[in-house]
Tab-separated table of C-alpha atoms and ligand atoms in Angstrom:
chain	number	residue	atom	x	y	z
Z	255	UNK	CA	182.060	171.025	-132.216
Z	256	UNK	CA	181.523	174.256	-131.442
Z	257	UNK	CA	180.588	177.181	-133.456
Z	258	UNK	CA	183.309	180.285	-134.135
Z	259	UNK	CA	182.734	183.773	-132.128
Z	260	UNK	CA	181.414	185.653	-135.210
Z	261	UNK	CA	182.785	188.193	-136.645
Z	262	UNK	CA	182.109	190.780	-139.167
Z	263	UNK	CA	185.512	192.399	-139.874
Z	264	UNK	CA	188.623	192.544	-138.059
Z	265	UNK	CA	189.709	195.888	-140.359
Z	266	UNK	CA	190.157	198.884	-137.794
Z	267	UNK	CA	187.366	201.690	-138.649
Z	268	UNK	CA	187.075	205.184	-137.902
Z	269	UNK	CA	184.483	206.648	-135.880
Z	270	UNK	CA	182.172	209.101	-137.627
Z	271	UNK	CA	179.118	208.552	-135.966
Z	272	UNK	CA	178.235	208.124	-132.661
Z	273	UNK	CA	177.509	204.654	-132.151
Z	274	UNK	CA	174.386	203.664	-131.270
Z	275	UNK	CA	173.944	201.821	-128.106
Z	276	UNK	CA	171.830	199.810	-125.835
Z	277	UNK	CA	172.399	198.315	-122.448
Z	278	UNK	CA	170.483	195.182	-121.381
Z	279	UNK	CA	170.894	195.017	-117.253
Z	280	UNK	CA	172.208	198.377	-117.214
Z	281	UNK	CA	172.001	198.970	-113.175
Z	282	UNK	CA	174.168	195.612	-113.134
Z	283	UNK	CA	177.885	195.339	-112.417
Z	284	UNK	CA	178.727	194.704	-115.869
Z	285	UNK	CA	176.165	197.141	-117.155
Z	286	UNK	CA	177.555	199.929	-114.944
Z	287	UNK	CA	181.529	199.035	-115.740
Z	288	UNK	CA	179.901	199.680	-119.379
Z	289	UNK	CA	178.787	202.855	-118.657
Z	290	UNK	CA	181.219	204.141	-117.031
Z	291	UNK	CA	183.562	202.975	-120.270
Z	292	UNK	CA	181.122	205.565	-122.385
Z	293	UNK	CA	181.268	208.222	-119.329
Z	294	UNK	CA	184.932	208.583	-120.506
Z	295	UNK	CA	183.890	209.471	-124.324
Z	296	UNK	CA	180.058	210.530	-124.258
Z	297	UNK	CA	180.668	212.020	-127.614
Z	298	UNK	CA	181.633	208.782	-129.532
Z	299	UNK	CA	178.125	207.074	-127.700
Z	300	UNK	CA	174.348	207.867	-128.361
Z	301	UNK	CA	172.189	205.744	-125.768
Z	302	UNK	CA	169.200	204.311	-127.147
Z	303	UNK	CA	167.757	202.012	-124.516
Z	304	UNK	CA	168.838	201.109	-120.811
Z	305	UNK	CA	166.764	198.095	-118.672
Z	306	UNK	CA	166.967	197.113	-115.324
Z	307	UNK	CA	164.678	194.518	-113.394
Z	308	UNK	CA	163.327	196.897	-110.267
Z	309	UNK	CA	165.852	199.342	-109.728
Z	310	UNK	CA	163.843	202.551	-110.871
Z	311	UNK	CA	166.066	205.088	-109.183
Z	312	UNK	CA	169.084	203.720	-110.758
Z	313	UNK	CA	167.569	203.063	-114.278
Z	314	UNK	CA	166.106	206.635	-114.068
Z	315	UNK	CA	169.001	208.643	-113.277
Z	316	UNK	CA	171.686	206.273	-115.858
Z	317	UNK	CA	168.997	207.045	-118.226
Z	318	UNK	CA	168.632	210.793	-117.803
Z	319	UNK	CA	172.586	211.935	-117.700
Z	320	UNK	CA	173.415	209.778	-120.285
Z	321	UNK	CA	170.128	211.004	-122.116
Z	322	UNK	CA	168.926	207.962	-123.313
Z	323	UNK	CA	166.152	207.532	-125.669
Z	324	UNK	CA	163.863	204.831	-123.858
Z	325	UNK	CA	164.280	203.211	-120.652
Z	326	UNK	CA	162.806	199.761	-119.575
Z	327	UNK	CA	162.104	198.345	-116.603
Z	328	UNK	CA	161.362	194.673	-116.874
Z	329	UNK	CA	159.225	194.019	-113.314
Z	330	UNK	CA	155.280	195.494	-115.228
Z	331	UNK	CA	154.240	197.195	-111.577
Z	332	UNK	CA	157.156	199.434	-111.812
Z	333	UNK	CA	156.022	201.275	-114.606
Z	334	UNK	CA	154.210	203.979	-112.795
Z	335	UNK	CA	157.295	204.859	-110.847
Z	336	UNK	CA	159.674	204.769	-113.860
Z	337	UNK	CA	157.257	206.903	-115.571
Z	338	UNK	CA	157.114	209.447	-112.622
Z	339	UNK	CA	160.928	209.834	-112.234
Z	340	UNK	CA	161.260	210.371	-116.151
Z	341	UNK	CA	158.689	212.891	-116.706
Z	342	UNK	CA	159.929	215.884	-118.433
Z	343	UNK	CA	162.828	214.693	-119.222
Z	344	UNK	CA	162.497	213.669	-122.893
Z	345	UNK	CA	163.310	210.136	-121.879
Z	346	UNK	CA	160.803	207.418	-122.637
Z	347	UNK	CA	159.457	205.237	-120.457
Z	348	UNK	CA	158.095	201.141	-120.856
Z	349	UNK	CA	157.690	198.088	-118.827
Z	350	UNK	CA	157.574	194.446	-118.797
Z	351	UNK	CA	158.847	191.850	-120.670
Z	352	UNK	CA	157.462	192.253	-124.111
Z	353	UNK	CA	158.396	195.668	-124.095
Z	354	UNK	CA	162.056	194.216	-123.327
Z	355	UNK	CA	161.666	191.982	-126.440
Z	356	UNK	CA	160.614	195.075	-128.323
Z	357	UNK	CA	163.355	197.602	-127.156
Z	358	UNK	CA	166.203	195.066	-128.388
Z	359	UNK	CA	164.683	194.664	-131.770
Z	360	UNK	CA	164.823	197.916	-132.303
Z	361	UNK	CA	168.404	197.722	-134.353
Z	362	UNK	CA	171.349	199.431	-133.220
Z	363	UNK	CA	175.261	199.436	-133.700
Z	364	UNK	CA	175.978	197.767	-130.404
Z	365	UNK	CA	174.221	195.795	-127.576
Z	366	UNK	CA	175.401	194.965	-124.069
Z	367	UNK	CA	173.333	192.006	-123.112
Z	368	UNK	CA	173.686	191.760	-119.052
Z	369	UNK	CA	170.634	190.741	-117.972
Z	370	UNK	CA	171.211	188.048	-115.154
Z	371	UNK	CA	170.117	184.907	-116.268
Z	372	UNK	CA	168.124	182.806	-118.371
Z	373	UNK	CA	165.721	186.306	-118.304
Z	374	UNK	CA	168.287	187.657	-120.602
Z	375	UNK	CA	168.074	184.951	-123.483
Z	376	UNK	CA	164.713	186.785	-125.277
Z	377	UNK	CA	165.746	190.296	-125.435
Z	378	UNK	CA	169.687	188.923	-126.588
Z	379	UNK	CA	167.968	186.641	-129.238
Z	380	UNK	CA	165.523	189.585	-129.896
Z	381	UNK	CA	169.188	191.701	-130.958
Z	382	UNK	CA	170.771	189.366	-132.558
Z	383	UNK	CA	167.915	189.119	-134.569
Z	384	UNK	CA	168.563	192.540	-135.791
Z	385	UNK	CA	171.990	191.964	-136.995
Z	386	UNK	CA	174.127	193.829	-134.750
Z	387	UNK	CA	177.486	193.222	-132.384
Z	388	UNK	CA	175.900	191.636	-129.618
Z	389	UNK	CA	178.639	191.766	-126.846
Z	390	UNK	CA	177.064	188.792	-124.846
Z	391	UNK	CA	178.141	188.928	-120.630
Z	392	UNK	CA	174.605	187.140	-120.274
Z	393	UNK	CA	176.125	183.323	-120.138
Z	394	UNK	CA	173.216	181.873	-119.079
Z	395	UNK	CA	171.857	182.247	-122.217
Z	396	UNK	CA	174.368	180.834	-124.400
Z	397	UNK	CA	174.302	177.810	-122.096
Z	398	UNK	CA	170.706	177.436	-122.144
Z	399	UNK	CA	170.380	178.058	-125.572
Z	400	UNK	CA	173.950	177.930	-127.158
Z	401	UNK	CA	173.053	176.193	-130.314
Z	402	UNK	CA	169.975	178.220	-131.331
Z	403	UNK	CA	171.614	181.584	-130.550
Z	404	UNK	CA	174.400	180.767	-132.684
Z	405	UNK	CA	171.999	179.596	-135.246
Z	406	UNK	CA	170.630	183.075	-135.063
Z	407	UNK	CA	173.868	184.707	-135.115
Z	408	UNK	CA	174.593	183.441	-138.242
Z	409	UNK	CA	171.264	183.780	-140.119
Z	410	UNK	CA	170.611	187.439	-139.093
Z	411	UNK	CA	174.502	188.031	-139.872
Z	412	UNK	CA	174.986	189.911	-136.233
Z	413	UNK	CA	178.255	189.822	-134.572
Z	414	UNK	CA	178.652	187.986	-130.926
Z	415	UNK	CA	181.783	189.015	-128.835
Z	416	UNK	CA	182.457	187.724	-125.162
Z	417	UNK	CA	182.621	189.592	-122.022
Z	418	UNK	CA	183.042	187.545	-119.905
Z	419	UNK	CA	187.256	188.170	-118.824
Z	420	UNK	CA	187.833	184.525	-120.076
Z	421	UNK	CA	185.549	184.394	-122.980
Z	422	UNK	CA	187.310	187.422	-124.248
Z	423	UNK	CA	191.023	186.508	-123.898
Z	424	UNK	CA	191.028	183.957	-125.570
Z	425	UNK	CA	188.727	185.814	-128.603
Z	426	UNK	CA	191.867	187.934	-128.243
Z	427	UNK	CA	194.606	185.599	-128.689
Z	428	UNK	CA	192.399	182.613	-130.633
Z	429	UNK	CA	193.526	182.466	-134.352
Z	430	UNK	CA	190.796	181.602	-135.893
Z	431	UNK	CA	192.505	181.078	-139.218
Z	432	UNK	CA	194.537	178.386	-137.771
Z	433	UNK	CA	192.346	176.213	-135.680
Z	434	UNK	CA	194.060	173.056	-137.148
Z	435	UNK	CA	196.828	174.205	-135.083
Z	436	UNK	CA	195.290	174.874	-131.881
Z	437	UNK	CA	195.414	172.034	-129.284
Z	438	UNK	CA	193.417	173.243	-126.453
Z	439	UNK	CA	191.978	176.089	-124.844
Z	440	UNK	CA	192.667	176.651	-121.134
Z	441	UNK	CA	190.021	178.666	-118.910
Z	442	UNK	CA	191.521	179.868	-115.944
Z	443	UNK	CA	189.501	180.070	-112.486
Z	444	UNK	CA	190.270	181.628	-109.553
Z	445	UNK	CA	188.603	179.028	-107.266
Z	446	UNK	CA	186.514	181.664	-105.431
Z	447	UNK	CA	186.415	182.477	-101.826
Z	448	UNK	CA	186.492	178.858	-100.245
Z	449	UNK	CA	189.385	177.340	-102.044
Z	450	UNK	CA	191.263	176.544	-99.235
Z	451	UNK	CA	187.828	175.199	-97.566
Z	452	UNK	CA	187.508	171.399	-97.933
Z	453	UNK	CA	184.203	170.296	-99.300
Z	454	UNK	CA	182.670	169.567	-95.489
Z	455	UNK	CA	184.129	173.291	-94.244
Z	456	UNK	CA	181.939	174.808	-96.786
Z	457	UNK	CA	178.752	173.241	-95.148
Z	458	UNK	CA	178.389	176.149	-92.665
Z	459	UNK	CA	179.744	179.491	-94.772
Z	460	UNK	CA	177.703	182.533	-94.810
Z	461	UNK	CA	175.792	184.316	-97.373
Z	462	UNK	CA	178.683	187.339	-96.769
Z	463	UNK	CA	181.953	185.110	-97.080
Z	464	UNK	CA	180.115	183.584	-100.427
Z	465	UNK	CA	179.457	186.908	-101.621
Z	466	UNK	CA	183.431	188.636	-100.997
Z	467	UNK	CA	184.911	187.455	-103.885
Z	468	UNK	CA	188.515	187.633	-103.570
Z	469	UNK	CA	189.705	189.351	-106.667
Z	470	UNK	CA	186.554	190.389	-108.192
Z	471	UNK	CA	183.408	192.785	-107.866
Z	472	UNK	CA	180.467	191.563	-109.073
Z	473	UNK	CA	176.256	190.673	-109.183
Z	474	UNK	CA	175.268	188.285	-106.383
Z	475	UNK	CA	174.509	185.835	-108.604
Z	476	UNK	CA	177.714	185.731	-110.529
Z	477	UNK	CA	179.566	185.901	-106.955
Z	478	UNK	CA	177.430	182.618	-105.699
Z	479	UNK	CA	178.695	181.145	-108.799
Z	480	UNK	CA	182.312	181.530	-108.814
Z	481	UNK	CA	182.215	180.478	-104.857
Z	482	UNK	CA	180.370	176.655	-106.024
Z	483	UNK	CA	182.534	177.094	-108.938
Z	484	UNK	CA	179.223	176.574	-111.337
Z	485	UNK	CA	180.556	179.945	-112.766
Z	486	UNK	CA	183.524	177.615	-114.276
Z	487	UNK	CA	181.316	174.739	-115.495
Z	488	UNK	CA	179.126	177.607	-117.367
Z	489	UNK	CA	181.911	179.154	-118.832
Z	490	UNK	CA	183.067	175.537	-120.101
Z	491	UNK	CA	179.570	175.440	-121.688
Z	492	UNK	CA	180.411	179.028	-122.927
Z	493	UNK	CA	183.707	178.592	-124.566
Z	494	UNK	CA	182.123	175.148	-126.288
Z	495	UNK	CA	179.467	177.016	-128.379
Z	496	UNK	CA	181.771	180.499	-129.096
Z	497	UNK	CA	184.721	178.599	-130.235
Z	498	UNK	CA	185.057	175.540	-132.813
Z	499	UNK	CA	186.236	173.379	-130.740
Z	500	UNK	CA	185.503	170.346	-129.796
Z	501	UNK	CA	184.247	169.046	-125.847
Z	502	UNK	CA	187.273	167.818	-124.575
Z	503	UNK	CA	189.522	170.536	-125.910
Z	504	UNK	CA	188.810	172.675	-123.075
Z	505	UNK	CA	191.117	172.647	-119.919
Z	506	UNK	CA	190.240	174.495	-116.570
Z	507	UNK	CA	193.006	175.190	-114.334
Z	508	UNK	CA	192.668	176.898	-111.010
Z	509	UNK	CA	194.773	180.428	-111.118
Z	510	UNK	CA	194.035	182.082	-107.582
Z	511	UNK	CA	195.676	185.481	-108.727
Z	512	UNK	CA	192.804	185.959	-111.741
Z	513	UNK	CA	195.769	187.809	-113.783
Z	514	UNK	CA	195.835	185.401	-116.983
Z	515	UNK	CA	192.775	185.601	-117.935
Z	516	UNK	CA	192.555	182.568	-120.024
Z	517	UNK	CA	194.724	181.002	-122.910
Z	518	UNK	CA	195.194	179.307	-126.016
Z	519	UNK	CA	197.855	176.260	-126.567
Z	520	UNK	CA	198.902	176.006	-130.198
Z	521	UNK	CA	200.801	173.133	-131.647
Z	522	UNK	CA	204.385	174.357	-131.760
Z	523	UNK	CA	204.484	174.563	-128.138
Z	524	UNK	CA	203.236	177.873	-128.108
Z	525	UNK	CA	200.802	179.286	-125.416
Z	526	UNK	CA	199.269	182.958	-125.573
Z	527	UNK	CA	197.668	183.998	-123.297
Z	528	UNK	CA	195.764	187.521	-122.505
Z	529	UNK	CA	196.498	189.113	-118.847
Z	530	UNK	CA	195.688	192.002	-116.767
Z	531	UNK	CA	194.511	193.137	-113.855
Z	532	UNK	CA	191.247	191.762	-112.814
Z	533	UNK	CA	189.109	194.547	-113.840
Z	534	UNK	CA	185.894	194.042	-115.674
Z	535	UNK	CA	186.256	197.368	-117.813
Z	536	UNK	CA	189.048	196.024	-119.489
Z	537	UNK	CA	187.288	193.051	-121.643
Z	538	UNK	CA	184.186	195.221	-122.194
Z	539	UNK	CA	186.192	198.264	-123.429
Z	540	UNK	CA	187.604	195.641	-125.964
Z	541	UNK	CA	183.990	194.679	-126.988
Z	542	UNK	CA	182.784	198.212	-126.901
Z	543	UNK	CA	185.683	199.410	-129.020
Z	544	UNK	CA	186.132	196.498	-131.120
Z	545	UNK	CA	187.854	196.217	-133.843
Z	546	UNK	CA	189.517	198.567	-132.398
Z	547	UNK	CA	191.090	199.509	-129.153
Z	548	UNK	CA	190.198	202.117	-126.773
Z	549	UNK	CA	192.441	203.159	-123.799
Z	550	UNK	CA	191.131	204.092	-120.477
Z	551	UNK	CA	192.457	204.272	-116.623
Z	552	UNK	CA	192.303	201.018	-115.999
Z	553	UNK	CA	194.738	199.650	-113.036
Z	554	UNK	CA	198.071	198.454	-114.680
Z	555	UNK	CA	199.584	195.034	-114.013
Z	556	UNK	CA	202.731	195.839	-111.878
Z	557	UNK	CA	204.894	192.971	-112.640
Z	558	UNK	CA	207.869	194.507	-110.060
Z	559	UNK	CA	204.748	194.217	-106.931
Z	560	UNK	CA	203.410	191.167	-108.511
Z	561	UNK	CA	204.893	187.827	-105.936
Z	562	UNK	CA	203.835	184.735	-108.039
Z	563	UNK	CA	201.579	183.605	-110.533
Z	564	UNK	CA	200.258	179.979	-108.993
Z	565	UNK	CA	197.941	177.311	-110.926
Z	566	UNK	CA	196.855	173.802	-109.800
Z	567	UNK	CA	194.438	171.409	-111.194
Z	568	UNK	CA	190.451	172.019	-109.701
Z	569	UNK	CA	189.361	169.147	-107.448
Z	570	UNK	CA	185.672	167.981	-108.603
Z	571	UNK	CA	184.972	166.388	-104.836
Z	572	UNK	CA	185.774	170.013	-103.612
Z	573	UNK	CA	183.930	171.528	-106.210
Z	574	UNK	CA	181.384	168.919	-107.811
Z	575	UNK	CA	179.858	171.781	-110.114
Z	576	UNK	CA	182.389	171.394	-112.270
Z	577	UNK	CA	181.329	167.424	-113.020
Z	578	UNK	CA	178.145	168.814	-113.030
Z	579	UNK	CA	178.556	170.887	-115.882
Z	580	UNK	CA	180.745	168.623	-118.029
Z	581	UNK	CA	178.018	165.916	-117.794
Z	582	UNK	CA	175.297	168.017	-119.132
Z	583	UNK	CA	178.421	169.169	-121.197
Z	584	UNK	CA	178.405	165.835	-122.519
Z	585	UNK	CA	174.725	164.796	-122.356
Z	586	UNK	CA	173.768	168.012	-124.685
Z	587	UNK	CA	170.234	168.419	-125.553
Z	588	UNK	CA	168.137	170.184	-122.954
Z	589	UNK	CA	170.681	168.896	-119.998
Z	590	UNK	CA	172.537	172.811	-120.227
Z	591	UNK	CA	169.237	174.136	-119.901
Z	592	UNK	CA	168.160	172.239	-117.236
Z	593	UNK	CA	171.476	172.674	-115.582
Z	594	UNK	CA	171.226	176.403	-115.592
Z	595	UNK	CA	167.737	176.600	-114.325
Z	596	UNK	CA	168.660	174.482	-111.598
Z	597	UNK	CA	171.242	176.920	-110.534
Z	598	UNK	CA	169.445	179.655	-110.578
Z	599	UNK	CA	166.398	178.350	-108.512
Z	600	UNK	CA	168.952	176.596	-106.117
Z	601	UNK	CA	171.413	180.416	-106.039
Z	602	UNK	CA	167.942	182.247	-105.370
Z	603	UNK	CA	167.511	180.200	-102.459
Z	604	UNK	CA	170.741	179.704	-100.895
Z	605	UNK	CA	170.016	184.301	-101.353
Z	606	UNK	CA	167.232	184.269	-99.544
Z	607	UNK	CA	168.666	182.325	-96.651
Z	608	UNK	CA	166.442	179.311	-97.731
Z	609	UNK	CA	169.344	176.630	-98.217
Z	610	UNK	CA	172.798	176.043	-96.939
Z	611	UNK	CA	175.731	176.563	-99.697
Z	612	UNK	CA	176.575	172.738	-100.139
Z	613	UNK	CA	172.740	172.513	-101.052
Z	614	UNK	CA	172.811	174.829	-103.768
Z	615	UNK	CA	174.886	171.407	-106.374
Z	616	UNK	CA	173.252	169.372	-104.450
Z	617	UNK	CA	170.155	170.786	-105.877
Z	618	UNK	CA	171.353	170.943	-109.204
Z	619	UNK	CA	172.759	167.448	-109.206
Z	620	UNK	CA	169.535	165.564	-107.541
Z	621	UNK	CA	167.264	168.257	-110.590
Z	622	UNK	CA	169.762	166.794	-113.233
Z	623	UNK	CA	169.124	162.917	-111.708
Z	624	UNK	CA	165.190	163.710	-111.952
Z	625	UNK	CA	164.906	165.186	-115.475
Z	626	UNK	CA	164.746	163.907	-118.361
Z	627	UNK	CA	166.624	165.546	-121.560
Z	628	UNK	CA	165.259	165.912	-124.929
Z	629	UNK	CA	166.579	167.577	-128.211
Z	630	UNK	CA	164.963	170.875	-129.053
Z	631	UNK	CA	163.541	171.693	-132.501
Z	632	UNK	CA	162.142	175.332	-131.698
Z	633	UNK	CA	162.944	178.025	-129.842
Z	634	UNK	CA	159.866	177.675	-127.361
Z	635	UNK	CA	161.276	173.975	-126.644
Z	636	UNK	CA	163.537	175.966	-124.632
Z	637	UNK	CA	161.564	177.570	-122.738
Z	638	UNK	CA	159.187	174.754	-121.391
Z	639	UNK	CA	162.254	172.996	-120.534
Z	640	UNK	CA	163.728	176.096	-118.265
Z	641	UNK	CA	160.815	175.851	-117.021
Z	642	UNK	CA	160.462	172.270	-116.130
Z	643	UNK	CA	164.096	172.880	-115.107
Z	644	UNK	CA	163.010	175.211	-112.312
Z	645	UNK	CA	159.750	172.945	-111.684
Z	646	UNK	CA	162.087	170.217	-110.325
Z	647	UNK	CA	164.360	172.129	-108.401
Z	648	UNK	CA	162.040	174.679	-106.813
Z	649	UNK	CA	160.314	171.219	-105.016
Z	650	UNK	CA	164.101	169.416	-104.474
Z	651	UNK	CA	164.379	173.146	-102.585
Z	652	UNK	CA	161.073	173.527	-100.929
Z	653	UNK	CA	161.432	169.891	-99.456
Z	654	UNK	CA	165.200	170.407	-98.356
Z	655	UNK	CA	163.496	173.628	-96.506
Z	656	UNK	CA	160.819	171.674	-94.852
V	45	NDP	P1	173.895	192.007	-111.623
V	45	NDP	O1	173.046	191.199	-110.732
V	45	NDP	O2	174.848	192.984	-111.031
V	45	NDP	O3	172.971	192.803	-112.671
V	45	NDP	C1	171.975	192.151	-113.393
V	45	NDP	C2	171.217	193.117	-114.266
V	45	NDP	O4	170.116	192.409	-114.849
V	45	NDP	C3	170.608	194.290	-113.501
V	45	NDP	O5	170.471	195.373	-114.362
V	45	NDP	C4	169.224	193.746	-113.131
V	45	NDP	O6	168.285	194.760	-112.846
V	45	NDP	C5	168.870	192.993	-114.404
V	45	NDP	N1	167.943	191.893	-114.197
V	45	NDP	C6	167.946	190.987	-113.188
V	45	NDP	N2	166.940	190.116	-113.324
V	45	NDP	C7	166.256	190.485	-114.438
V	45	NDP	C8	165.083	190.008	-115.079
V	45	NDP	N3	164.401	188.954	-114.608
V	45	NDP	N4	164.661	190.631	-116.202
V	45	NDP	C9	165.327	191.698	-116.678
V	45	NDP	N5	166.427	192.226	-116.102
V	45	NDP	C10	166.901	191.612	-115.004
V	45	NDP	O7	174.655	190.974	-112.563
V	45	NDP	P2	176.114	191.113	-113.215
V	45	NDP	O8	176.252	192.432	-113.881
V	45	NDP	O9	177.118	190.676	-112.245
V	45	NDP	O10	176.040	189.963	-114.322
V	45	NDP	C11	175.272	190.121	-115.503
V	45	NDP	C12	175.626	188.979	-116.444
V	45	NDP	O11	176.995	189.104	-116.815
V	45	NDP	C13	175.482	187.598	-115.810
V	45	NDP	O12	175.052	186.692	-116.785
V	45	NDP	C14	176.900	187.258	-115.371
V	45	NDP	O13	177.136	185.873	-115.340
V	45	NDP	C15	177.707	187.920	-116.481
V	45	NDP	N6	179.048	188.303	-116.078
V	45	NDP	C16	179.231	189.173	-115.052
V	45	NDP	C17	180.511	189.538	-114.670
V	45	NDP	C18	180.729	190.534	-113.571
V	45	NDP	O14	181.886	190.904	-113.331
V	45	NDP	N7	179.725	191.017	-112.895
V	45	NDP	C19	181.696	188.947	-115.312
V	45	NDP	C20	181.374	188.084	-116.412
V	45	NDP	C21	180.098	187.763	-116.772
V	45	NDP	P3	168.107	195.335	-111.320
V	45	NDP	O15	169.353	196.116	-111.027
V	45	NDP	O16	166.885	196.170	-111.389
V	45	NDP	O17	167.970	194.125	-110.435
């Protein structure tokens, strides 16, 4: 069983103060759509820290207009640069990945953790650590570390809401109070670029067709992802640990439009589900405003243009990700970490050009067939087994190159 998205207080509040926020993987996709959410009220926001992983010019300028207090950048031999492009400017400037760790336990009201990655999972432990709402796009780290972060949510009393567009509808229409009565949860996918590409016709794609999502804009990574549809199994993961329930009460169905966002099947029949148009602003603005809601110019669902809502059930020999991820679903102890770090070494290389797409589960598969899976008792267990994760699949890749 999984553990419930926590929560502080539903009761609406009133703004007095500007709330206090930081954005982890701030030049990002989602970390952009989040700040151009505060763009449309700067007076109901003051930024405390901003990161980014190399982009200087991007971190620099985010940080100076919205007048942060502290940028980071994560990569240490940026530092210089970052410093350069802030002098004067009242903003401060720091580098590496301790001073990432130290930026996010500096407590705030409200953190956006979208680092990319298994990179993200110390600085979002690091905030929840001080208590606060947490809204978590950063998957990779509940996967890799599901158990322990909720652990920590729940000891250090912070708050962890879901971003990601699935995560969040069905936070939105979940009753939490009546779990007895709910029978399953239902993740919708869109089934990516190649869904009408058999398993063999998605031997030769290119790095560009993987990349053009068809309904969404987002990080390379994430867009690699959703084309294997590993994106699915990790949200599977996901859902497991943020909601209490149990393994098999999680449904994926394939929903090409990417308009219901995700739903919840209750006992009486009943299904709710959250829709809109696929926009990333829309389940962030819910986590930046929560417990309230904000409005903003968002596109509206146009149900007189809209031809058909479709669904049909994923096919695992098209997409073997998604058996992938329900093993180590299954397996538990370090197999989600070692999953995840698998798919990250195998997505960097099918980036760089290294590996074909089909390789990229392949590599994950033949990683999980290799390693072995232990229970973790610490935090740091965690992070040797990432890194034996990435051990295994970095020389699956290097001798697939050869
Ligand atoms: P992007 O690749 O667009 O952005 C990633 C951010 O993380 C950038 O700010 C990047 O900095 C930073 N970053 C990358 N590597 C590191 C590192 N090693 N250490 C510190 N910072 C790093 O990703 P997305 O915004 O698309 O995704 C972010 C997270 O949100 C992912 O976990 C993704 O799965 C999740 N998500 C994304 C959605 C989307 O629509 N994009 C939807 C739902 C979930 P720099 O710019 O300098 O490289």
């Amino acid at each position: 069983m999984g553990s419930v998205a926590q929560t502080k207080s539903k009761e609406p509040i009133q703004a007095t103060a500007p709330k206090k926020v930081s954005i982890f993987g701030a030049t990002g996709s989602v970390g952009c759509s989040t700040i151009s959410l505060i763009n449309e009220r700067p007076e109901n926001f003051q930024i405390e820290v901003l990161t980014a992983n190399r982009n200087v010019k991007k971190l620099a300028e985010q940080a100076i207009s919205l007048k942060a207090r502290k940028a980071v950048i994560a990569t240490t031999d940026l530092y210089e640069e970052l410093k350069d492009c802030l002098s004067g400017t009242g903003v401060e400037a720091a580098a590496g990945a301790d001073a990432l760790i130290e930026a996010a336990s500096e407590p705030v009201d409200w953190v956006m953790s979208a680092i990319v990655g298994a990179a993200g999972l110390a600085p979002t432990l690091a905030a929840i650590q001080t208590g606060s709402v947490v809204a978590l796009a950063n998957k990779e780290a509940l996967v890799c570390a599901g158990d322990m972060m909720l652990q920590n949510v729940e000891k250090f009393g912070a708050t962890l809401l879901p971003v990601d567009s699935e995560h969040n509808a069905i936070f939105q229409v979940l009753d939490l109070e009546q779990m007895d009565k709910v029978e399953r949860i239902i993740l919708t996918a869109s089934g990516g670029p190649f869904l009408k590409l058999s398993y063999e016709e998605m031997r030769n794609v290119t790095l560009a067709q993987t990349l053009a999502h068809p309904n969404w804009d987002m990080g390379a990574k994430i867009s690699v992802d959703s084309a294997t549809m590993m994106n699915k199994g990790l949200e599977l993961i996901e859902a497991v640990h943020l909601f209490p329930v149990g393994n098999d009460d999680v449904d994926i169905i394939i929903h090409p439009q990417s308009i219901i966002h995700s739903m919840v099947e209750y006992g009486d029949g009943s299904i709710l589900a959250q829709m809109g148009a696929p926009d990333m602003r829309t389940p962030i603005s819910y986590a930046l405003g929560w417990p309230n809601r904000h409005k903003f110019k968002a596109n509206r669902l146009d149900f007189g243009e809209m031809s058909a809502l479709t669904f049909m059930e994923p096919d695992t020999s098209q997409f073997p990700a998604l058996k992938l991820a329900k093993f180590a679903l299954n397996t538990g102890k370090s197999a989600p970490t070692i999953l995840n770090a698998a798919n990250e070494v195998a997505v960097g290389g099918f980036l760089k050009g290294q590996i074909g797409f089909l390789d990229i589960v392949s590599i994950v598969e033949e990683t999980l067939n290799c390693a072995k899976f232990v229970e973790f008792s610490d935090i740091s267990d965690i992070y040797v087994e990432d890194r034996n994760g990435r051990e295994i699949a970095s020389n699956i890749l290097r001798n697939k190159c050869a």
